[in-house]
mmCIF file of C-alpha atoms and ligand atoms in Angstrom:
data_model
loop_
_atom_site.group_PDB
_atom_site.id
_atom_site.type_symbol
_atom_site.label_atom_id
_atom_site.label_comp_id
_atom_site.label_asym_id
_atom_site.label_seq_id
_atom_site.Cartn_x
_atom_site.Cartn_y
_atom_site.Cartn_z
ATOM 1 C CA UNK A 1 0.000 0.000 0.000
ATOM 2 C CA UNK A 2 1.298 3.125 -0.664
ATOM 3 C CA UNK A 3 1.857 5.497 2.233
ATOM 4 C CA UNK A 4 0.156 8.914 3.401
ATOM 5 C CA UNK A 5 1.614 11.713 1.712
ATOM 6 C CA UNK A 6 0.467 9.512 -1.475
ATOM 7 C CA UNK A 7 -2.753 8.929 -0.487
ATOM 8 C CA UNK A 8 -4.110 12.461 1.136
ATOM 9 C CA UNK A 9 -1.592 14.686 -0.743
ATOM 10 C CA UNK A 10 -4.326 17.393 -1.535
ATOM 11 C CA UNK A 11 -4.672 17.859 1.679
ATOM 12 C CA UNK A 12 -1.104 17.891 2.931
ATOM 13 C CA UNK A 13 1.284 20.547 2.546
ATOM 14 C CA UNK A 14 3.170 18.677 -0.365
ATOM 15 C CA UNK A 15 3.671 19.412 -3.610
ATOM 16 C CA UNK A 16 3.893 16.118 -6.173
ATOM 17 C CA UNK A 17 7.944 17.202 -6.847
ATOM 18 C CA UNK A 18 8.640 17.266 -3.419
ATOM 19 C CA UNK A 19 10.735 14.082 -1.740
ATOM 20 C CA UNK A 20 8.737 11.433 -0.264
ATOM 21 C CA UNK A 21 9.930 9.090 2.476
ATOM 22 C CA UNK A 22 7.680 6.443 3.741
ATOM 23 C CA UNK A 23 7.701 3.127 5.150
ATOM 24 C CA UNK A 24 3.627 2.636 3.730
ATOM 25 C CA UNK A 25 2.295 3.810 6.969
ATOM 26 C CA UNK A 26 -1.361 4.594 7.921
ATOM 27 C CA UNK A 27 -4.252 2.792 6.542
ATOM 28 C CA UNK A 28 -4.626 0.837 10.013
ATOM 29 C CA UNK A 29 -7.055 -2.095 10.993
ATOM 30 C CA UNK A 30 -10.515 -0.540 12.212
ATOM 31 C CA UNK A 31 -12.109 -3.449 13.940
ATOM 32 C CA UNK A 32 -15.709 -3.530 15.990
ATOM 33 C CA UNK A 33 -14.544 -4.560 20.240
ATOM 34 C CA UNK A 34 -17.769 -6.643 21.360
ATOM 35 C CA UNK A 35 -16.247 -7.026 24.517
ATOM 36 C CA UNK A 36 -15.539 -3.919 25.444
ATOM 37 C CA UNK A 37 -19.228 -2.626 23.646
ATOM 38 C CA UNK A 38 -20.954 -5.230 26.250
ATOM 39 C CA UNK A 39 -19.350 -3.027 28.668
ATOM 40 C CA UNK A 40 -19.458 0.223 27.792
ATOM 41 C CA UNK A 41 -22.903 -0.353 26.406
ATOM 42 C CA UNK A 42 -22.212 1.697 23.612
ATOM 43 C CA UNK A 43 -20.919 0.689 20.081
ATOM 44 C CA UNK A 44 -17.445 0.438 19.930
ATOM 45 C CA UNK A 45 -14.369 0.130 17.308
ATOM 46 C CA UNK A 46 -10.565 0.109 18.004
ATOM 47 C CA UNK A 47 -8.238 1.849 14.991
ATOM 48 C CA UNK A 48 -5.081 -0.387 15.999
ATOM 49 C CA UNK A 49 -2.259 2.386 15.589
ATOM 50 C CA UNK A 50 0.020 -0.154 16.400
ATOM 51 C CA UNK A 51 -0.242 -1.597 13.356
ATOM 52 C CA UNK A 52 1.865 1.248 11.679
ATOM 53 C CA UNK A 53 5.333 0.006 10.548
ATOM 54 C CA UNK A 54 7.453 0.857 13.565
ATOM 55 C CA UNK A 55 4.593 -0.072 15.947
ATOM 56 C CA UNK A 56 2.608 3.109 16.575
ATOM 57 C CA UNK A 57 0.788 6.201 16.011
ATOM 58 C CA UNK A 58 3.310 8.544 15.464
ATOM 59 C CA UNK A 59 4.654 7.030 11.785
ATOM 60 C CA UNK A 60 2.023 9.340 10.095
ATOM 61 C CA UNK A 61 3.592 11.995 11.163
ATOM 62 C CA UNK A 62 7.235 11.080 11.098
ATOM 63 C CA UNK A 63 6.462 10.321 7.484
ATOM 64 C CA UNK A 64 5.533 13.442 6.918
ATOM 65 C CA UNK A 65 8.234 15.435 9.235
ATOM 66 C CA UNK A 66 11.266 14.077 7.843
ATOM 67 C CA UNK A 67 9.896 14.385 4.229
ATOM 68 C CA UNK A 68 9.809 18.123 5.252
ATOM 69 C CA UNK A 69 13.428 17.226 6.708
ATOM 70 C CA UNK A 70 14.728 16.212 3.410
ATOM 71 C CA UNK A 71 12.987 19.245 1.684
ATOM 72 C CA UNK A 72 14.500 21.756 3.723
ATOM 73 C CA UNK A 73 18.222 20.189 3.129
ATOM 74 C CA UNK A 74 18.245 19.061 7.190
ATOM 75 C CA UNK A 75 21.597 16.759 7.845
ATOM 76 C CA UNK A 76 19.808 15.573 11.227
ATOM 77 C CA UNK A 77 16.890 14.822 12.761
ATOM 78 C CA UNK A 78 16.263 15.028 16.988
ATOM 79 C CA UNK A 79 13.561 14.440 19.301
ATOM 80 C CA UNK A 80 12.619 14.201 22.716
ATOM 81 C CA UNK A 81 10.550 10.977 23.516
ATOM 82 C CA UNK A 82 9.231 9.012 25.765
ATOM 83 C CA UNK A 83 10.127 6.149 23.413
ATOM 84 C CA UNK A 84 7.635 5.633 20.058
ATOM 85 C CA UNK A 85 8.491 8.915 18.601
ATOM 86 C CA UNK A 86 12.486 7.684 18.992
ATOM 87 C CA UNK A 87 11.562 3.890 17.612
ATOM 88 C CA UNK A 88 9.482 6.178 14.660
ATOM 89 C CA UNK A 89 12.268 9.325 13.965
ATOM 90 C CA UNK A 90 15.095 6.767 13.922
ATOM 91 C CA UNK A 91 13.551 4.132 11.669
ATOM 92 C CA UNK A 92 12.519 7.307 8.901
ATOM 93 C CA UNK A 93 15.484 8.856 9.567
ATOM 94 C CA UNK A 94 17.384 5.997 8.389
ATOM 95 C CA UNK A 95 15.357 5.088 5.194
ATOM 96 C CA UNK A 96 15.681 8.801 4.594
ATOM 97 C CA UNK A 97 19.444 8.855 5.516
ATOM 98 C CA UNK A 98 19.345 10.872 7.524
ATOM 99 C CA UNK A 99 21.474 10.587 10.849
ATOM 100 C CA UNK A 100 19.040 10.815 13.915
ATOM 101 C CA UNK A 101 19.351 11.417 17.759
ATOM 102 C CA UNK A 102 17.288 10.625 20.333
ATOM 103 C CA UNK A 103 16.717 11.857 23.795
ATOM 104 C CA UNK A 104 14.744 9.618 26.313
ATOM 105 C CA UNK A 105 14.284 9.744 30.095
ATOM 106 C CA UNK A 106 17.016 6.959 31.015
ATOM 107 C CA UNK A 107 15.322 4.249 32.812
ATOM 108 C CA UNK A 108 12.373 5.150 31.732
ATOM 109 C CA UNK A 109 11.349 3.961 27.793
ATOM 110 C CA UNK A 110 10.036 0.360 26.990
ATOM 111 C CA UNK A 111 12.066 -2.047 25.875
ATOM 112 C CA UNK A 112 10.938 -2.605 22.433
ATOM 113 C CA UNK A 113 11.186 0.813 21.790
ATOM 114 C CA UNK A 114 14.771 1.070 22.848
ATOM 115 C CA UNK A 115 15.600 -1.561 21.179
ATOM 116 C CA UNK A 116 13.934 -0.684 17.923
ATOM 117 C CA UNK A 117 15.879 3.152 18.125
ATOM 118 C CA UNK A 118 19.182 1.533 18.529
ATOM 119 C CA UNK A 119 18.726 -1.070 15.607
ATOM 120 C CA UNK A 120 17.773 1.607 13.392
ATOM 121 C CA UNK A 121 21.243 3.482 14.068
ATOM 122 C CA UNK A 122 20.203 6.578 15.711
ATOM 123 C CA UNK A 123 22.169 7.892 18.610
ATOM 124 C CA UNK A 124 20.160 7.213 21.857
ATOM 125 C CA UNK A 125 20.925 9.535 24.579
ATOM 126 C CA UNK A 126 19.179 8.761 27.837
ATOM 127 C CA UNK A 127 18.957 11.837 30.086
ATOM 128 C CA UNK A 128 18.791 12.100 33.817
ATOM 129 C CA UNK A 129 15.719 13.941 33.452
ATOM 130 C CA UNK A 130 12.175 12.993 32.377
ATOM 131 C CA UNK A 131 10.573 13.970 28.791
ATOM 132 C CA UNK A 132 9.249 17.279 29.627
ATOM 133 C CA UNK A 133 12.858 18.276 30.382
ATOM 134 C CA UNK A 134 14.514 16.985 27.136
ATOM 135 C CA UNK A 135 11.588 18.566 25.188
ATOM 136 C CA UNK A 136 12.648 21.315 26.645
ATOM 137 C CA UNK A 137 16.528 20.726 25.761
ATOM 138 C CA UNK A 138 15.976 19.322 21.989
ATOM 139 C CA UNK A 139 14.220 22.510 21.713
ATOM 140 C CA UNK A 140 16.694 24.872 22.724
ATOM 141 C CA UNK A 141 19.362 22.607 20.617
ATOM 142 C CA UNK A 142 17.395 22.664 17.809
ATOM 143 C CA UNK A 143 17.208 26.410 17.458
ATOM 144 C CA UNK A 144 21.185 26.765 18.156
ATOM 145 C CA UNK A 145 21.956 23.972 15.469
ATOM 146 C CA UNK A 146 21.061 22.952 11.443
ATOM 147 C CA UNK A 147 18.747 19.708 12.893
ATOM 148 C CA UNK A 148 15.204 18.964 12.131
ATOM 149 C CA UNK A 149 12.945 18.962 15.634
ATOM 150 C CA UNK A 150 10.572 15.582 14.875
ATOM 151 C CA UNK A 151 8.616 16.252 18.031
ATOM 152 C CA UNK A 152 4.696 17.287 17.570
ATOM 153 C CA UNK A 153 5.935 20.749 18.173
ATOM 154 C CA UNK A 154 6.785 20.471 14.385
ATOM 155 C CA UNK A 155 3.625 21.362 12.295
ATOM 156 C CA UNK A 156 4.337 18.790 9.968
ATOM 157 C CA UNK A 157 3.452 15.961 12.843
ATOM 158 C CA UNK A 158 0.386 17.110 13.022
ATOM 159 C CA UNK A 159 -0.107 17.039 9.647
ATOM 160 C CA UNK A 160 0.440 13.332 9.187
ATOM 161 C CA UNK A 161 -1.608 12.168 12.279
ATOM 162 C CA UNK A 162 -4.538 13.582 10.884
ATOM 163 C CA UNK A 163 -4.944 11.449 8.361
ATOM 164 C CA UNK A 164 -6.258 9.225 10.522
ATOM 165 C CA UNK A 165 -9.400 11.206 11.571
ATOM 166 C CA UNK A 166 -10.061 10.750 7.379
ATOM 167 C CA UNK A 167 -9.566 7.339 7.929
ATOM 168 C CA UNK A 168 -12.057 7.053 10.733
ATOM 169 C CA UNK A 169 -14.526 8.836 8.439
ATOM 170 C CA UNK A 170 -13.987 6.771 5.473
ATOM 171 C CA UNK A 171 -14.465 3.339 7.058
ATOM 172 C CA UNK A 172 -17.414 4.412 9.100
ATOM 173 C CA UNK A 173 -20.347 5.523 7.037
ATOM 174 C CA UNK A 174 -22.354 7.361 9.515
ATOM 175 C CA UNK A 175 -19.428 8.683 11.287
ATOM 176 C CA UNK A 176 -18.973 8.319 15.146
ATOM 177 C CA UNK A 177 -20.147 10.129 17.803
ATOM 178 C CA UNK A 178 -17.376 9.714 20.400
ATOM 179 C CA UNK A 179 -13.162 9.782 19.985
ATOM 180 C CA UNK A 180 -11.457 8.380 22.783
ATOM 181 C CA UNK A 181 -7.724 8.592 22.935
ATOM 182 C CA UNK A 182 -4.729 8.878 25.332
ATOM 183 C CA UNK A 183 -3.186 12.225 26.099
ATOM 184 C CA UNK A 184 0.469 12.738 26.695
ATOM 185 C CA UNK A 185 2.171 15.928 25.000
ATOM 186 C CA UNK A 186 -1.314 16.486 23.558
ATOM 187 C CA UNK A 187 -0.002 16.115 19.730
ATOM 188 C CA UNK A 188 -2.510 13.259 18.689
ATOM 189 C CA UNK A 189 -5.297 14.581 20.290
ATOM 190 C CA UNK A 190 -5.144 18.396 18.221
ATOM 191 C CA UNK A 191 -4.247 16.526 15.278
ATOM 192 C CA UNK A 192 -7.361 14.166 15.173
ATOM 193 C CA UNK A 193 -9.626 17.253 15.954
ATOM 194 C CA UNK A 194 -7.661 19.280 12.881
ATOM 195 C CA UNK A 195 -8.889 16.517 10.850
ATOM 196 C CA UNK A 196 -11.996 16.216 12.033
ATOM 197 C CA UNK A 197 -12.680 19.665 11.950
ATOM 198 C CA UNK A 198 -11.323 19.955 8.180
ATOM 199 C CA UNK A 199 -13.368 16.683 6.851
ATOM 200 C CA UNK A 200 -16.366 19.308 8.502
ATOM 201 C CA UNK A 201 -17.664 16.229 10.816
ATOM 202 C CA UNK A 202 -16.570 17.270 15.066
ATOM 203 C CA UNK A 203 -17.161 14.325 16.942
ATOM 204 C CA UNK A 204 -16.775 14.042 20.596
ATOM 205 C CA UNK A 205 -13.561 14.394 21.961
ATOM 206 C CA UNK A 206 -12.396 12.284 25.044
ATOM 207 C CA UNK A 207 -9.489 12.554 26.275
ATOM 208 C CA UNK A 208 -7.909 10.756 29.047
ATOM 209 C CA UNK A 209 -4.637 10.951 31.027
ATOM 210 C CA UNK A 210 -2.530 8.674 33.647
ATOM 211 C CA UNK A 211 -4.146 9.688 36.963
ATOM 212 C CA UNK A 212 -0.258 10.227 37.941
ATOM 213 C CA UNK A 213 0.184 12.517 34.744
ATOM 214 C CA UNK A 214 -2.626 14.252 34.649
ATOM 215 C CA UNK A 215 -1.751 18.157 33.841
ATOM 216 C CA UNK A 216 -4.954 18.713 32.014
ATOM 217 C CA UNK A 217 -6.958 17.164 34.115
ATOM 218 C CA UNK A 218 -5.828 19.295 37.311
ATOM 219 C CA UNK A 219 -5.080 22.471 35.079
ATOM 220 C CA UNK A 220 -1.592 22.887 35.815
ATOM 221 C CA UNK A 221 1.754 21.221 35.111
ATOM 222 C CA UNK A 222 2.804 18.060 37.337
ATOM 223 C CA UNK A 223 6.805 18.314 37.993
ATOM 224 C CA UNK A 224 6.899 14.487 38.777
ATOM 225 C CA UNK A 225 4.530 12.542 36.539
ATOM 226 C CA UNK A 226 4.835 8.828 37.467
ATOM 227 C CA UNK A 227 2.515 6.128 35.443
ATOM 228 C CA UNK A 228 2.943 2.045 34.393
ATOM 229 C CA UNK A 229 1.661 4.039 30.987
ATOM 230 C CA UNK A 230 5.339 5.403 30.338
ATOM 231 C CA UNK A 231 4.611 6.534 26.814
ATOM 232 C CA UNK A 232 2.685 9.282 28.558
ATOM 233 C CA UNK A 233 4.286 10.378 31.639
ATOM 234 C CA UNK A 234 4.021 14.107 30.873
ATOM 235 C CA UNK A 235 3.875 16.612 33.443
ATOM 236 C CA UNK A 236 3.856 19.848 31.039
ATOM 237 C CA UNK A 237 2.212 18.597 27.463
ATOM 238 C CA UNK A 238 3.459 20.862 24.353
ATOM 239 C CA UNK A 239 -0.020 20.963 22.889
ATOM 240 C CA UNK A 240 -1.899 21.835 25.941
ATOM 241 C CA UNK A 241 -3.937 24.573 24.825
ATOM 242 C CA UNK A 242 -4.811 22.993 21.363
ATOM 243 C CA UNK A 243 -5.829 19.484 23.027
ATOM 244 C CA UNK A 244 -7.774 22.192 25.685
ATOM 245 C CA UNK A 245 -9.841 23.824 22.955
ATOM 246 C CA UNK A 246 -10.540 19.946 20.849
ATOM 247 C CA UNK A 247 -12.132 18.960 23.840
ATOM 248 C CA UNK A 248 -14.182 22.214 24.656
ATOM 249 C CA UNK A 249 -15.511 23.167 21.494
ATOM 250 C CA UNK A 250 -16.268 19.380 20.395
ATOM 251 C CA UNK A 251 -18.466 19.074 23.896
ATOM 252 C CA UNK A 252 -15.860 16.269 25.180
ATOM 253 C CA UNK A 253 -13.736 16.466 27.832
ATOM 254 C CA UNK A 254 -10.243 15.596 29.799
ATOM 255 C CA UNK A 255 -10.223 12.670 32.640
ATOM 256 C CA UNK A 256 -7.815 10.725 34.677
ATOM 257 C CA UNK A 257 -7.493 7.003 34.851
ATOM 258 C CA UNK A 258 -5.806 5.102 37.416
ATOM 259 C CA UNK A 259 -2.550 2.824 36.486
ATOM 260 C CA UNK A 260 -4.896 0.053 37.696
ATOM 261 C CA UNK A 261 -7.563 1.091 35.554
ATOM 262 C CA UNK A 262 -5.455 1.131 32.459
ATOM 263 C CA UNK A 263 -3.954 -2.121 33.458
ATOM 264 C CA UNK A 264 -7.446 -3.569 33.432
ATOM 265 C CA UNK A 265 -8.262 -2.169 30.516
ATOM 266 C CA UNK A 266 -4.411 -3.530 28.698
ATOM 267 C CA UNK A 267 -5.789 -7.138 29.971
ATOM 268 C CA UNK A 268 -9.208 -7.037 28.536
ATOM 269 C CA UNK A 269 -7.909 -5.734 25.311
ATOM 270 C CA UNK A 270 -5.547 -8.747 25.039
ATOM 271 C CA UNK A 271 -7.510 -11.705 26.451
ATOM 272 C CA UNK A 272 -10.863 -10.372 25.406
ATOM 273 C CA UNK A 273 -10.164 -8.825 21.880
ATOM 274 C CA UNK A 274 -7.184 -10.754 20.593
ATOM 275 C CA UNK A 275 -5.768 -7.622 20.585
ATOM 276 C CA UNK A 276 -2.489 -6.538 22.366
ATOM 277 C CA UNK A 277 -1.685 -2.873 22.915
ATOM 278 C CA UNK A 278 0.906 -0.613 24.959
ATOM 279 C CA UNK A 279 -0.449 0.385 28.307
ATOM 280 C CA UNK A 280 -0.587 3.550 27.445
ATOM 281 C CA UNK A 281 -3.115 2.872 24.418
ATOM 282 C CA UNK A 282 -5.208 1.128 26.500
ATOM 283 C CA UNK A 283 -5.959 4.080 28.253
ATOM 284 C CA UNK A 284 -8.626 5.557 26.063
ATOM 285 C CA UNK A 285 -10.509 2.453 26.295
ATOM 286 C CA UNK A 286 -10.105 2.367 30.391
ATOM 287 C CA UNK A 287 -11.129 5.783 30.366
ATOM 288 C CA UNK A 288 -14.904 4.951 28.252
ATOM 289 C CA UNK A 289 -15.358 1.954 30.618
ATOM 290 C CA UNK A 290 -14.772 4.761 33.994
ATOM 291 C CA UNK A 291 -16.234 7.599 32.594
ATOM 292 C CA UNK A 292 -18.742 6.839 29.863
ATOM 293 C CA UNK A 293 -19.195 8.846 26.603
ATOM 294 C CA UNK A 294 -22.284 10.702 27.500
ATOM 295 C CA UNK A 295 -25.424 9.778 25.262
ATOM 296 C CA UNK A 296 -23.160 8.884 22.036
ATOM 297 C CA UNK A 297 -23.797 5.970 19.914
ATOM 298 C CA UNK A 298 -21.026 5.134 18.490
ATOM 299 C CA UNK A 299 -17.395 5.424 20.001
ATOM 300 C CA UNK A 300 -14.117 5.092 18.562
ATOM 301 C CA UNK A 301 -11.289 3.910 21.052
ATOM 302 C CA UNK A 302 -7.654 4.643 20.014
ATOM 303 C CA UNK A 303 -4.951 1.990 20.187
ATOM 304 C CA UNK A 304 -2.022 4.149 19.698
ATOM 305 C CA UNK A 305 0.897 1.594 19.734
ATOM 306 C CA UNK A 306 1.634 -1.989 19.740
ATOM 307 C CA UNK A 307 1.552 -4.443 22.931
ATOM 308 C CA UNK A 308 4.903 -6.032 21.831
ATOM 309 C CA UNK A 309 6.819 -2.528 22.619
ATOM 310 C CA UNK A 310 6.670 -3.282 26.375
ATOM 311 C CA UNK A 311 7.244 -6.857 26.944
ATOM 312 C CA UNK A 312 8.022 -6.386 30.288
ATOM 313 C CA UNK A 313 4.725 -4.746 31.554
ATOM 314 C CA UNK A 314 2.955 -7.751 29.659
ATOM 315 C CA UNK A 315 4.971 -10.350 31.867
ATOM 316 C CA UNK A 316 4.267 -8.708 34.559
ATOM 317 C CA UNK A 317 0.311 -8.672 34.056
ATOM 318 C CA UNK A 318 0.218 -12.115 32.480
ATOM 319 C CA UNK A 319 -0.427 -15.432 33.637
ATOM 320 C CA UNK A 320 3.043 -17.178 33.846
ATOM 321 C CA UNK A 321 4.331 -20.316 31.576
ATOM 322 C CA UNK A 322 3.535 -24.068 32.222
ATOM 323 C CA UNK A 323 6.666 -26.244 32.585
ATOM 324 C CA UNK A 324 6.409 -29.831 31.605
ATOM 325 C CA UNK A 325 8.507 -33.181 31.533
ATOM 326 C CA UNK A 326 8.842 -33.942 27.416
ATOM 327 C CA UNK A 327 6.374 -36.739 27.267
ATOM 328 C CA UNK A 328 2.691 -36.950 26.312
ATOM 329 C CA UNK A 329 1.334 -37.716 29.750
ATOM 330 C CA UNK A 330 2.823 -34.831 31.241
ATOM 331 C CA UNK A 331 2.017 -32.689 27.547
ATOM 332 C CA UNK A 332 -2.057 -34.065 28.085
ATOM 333 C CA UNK A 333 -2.084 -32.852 31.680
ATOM 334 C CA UNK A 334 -0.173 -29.084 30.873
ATOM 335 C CA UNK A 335 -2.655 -28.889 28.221
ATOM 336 C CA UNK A 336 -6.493 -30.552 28.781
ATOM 337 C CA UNK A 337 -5.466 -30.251 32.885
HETATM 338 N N1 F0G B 1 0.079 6.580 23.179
HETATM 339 C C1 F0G B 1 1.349 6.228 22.924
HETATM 340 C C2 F0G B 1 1.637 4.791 22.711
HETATM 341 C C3 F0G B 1 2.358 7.208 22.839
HETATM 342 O O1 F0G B 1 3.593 6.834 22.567
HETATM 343 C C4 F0G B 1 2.023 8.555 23.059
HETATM 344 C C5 F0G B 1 3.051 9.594 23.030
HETATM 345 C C6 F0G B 1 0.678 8.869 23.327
HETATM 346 C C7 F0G B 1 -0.262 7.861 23.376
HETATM 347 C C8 F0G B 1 0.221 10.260 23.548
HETATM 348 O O2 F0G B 1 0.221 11.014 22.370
HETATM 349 O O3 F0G B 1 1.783 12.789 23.069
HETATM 350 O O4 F0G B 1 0.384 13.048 21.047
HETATM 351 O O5 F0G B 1 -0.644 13.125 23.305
HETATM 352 N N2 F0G B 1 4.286 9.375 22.930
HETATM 353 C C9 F0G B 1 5.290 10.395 22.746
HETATM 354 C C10 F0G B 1 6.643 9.762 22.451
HETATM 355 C C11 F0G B 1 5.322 11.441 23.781
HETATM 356 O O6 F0G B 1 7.679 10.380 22.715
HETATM 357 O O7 F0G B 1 6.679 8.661 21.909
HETATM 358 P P1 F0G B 1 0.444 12.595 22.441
#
């Protein structure tokens, strides 16, 4: 399939001359959740992010930033991240290449997404600090120095990820009535209502945030934002005013879910849905089953990154292995037992 900037190009700030790199992103899996539906007793369909080609979300816009990258001449390209926007910048910055550094609270980033950052060749720097501090740093270094900032400050992020509001609206005839999505720095959030709002259809927008990294839910910054959710442990989001006015003028609103709640919410998902997600994803879904979505219909949940990105948090929550002598007495009771 051929990526974004091919597919919505009239409405992207590309012209058909201009350099494309892609890895065919977007044009993720929008599947009905019975499970959760029962629940929620509302309609409900998960748009599986994670089904991008690094593993999340944030490949529509990558796709999209680092074309700009390669456009404007850029030798480099940086971010801050709490580890899916390093996985995404390093794997386009390489099929671009491009060279590529990273900066992500040390201690603090799944292991799949290290792992994927590293393999891709960027330069992974992991700072004593959490993200809101090296957003603040890759910012400062990115107006001192010739590199190409590939966090959702850059317009061209936003750009990408709202493509998938046009996706939402093409696969679902009579629209939806409901968006519910995790909040970190607040960069998905504005650019699903940007596309909503330019497709001329303004559902309801839901947003929901780590009860432990919950800014916009309390109205001001948190200095020490702790969450199992790392992906969005964000005390002082980058977009906060945006995501503030998606949620206001669309009728929805901001809440806070609990690490347990999102960890219930990760399990159902997998054992319920056949479908495995990143604890942070599975906080839009934890957040209809708490709080609702008011008298709408039909809801769309956003799974914004793949469960295989944090194998440890899934060992942790899982049931654990059955051992068993290699013979088929011993096979017949691990298996029918
Ligand atoms: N879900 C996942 C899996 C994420 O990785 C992120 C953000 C979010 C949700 C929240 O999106 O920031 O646009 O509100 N991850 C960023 C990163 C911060 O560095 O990978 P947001």
């Amino acid at each position: 399939m051929v990526g974004l900037i091919e597919r919505y190009r009239e409405r992207l700030p590309f012209a058909p001359e201009d350099p494309v790199v892609s890895l065919g992103e977007g044009g993720t899996p929008l599947i009905p959740a019975p499970h959760v539906s029962e629940r929620a007793g509302v309609e409900v369909w998960l748009k599986l992010e994670g089904a991008n080609p690094t593993g999340s979300f944030k490949d529509r816009g990558m796709t999209c930033a680092v074309s700009a990258a390669v456009r404007e001449g850029a030798q480099a390209v940086v971010c801050a991240s709490t580890g899916n926007t390093a996985a995404s910048a390093a794997a386009y910055a390489a099929r671009a290449g491009l060279r590529g550094a990273v900066i992500v609270p040390e201690g603090k980033i799944a292991t799949g997404k290290l792992a994927q950052a590293l393999m891709h060749g960027a330069r992974v720097i992991a700072l004593r600090g959490n993200f809101d501090r090296a957003l603040e740093l890759v910012r400062e270094l990115a107006a001192r120095h010739p590199v190409a900032l590939v966090n959702s400050v850059n317009e061209l992020r936003i750009e990408g990820q709202k493509t998938a509001a046009f996706e939402l609206l093409e696969a679902l005839e009579d629209g939806l009535d409901a968006l519910c999505i995790p909040v970190g720095n607040a960069g998905n959030i504005t650019a699903y209502w940007r596309g909503f709002t330019e497709a001329g259809r303004r559902p309801r927008m839901l947003g929901f945030q780590a009860a432990g990294a919950a800014p916009l839910v309390h109205g001001a910054p948190v200095a020490d934002p702790e969450t199992v959710a790392s992906a969005i442990r964000i005390g002082r989001p980058a977009r906060w005013e945006e995501a503030m006015d998606a949620m206001t003028s669309s009728g929805g609103a901001v809440r806070a879910v609990s690490d347990q709640q999102i960890l219930a919410a990760y399990r159902l998902l997998a054992a319920g849905e056949g479908v495995f997600c990143e604890p942070a994803s599975a906080a839009s879904v934890a957040g209809l089953l708490a709080h609702g979505a008011g008298d709408a219909r039909r809801v769309v949940c956003v799974l914004t990154g793949h469960g295989l990105k944090d194998p440890q948090t899934a060992l942790e929550q899982a049931g654990s292995v059955v051992p068993s002598e290699s013979e088929l007495g011993a096979i017949e009771r691990a298996v029918l037992g």
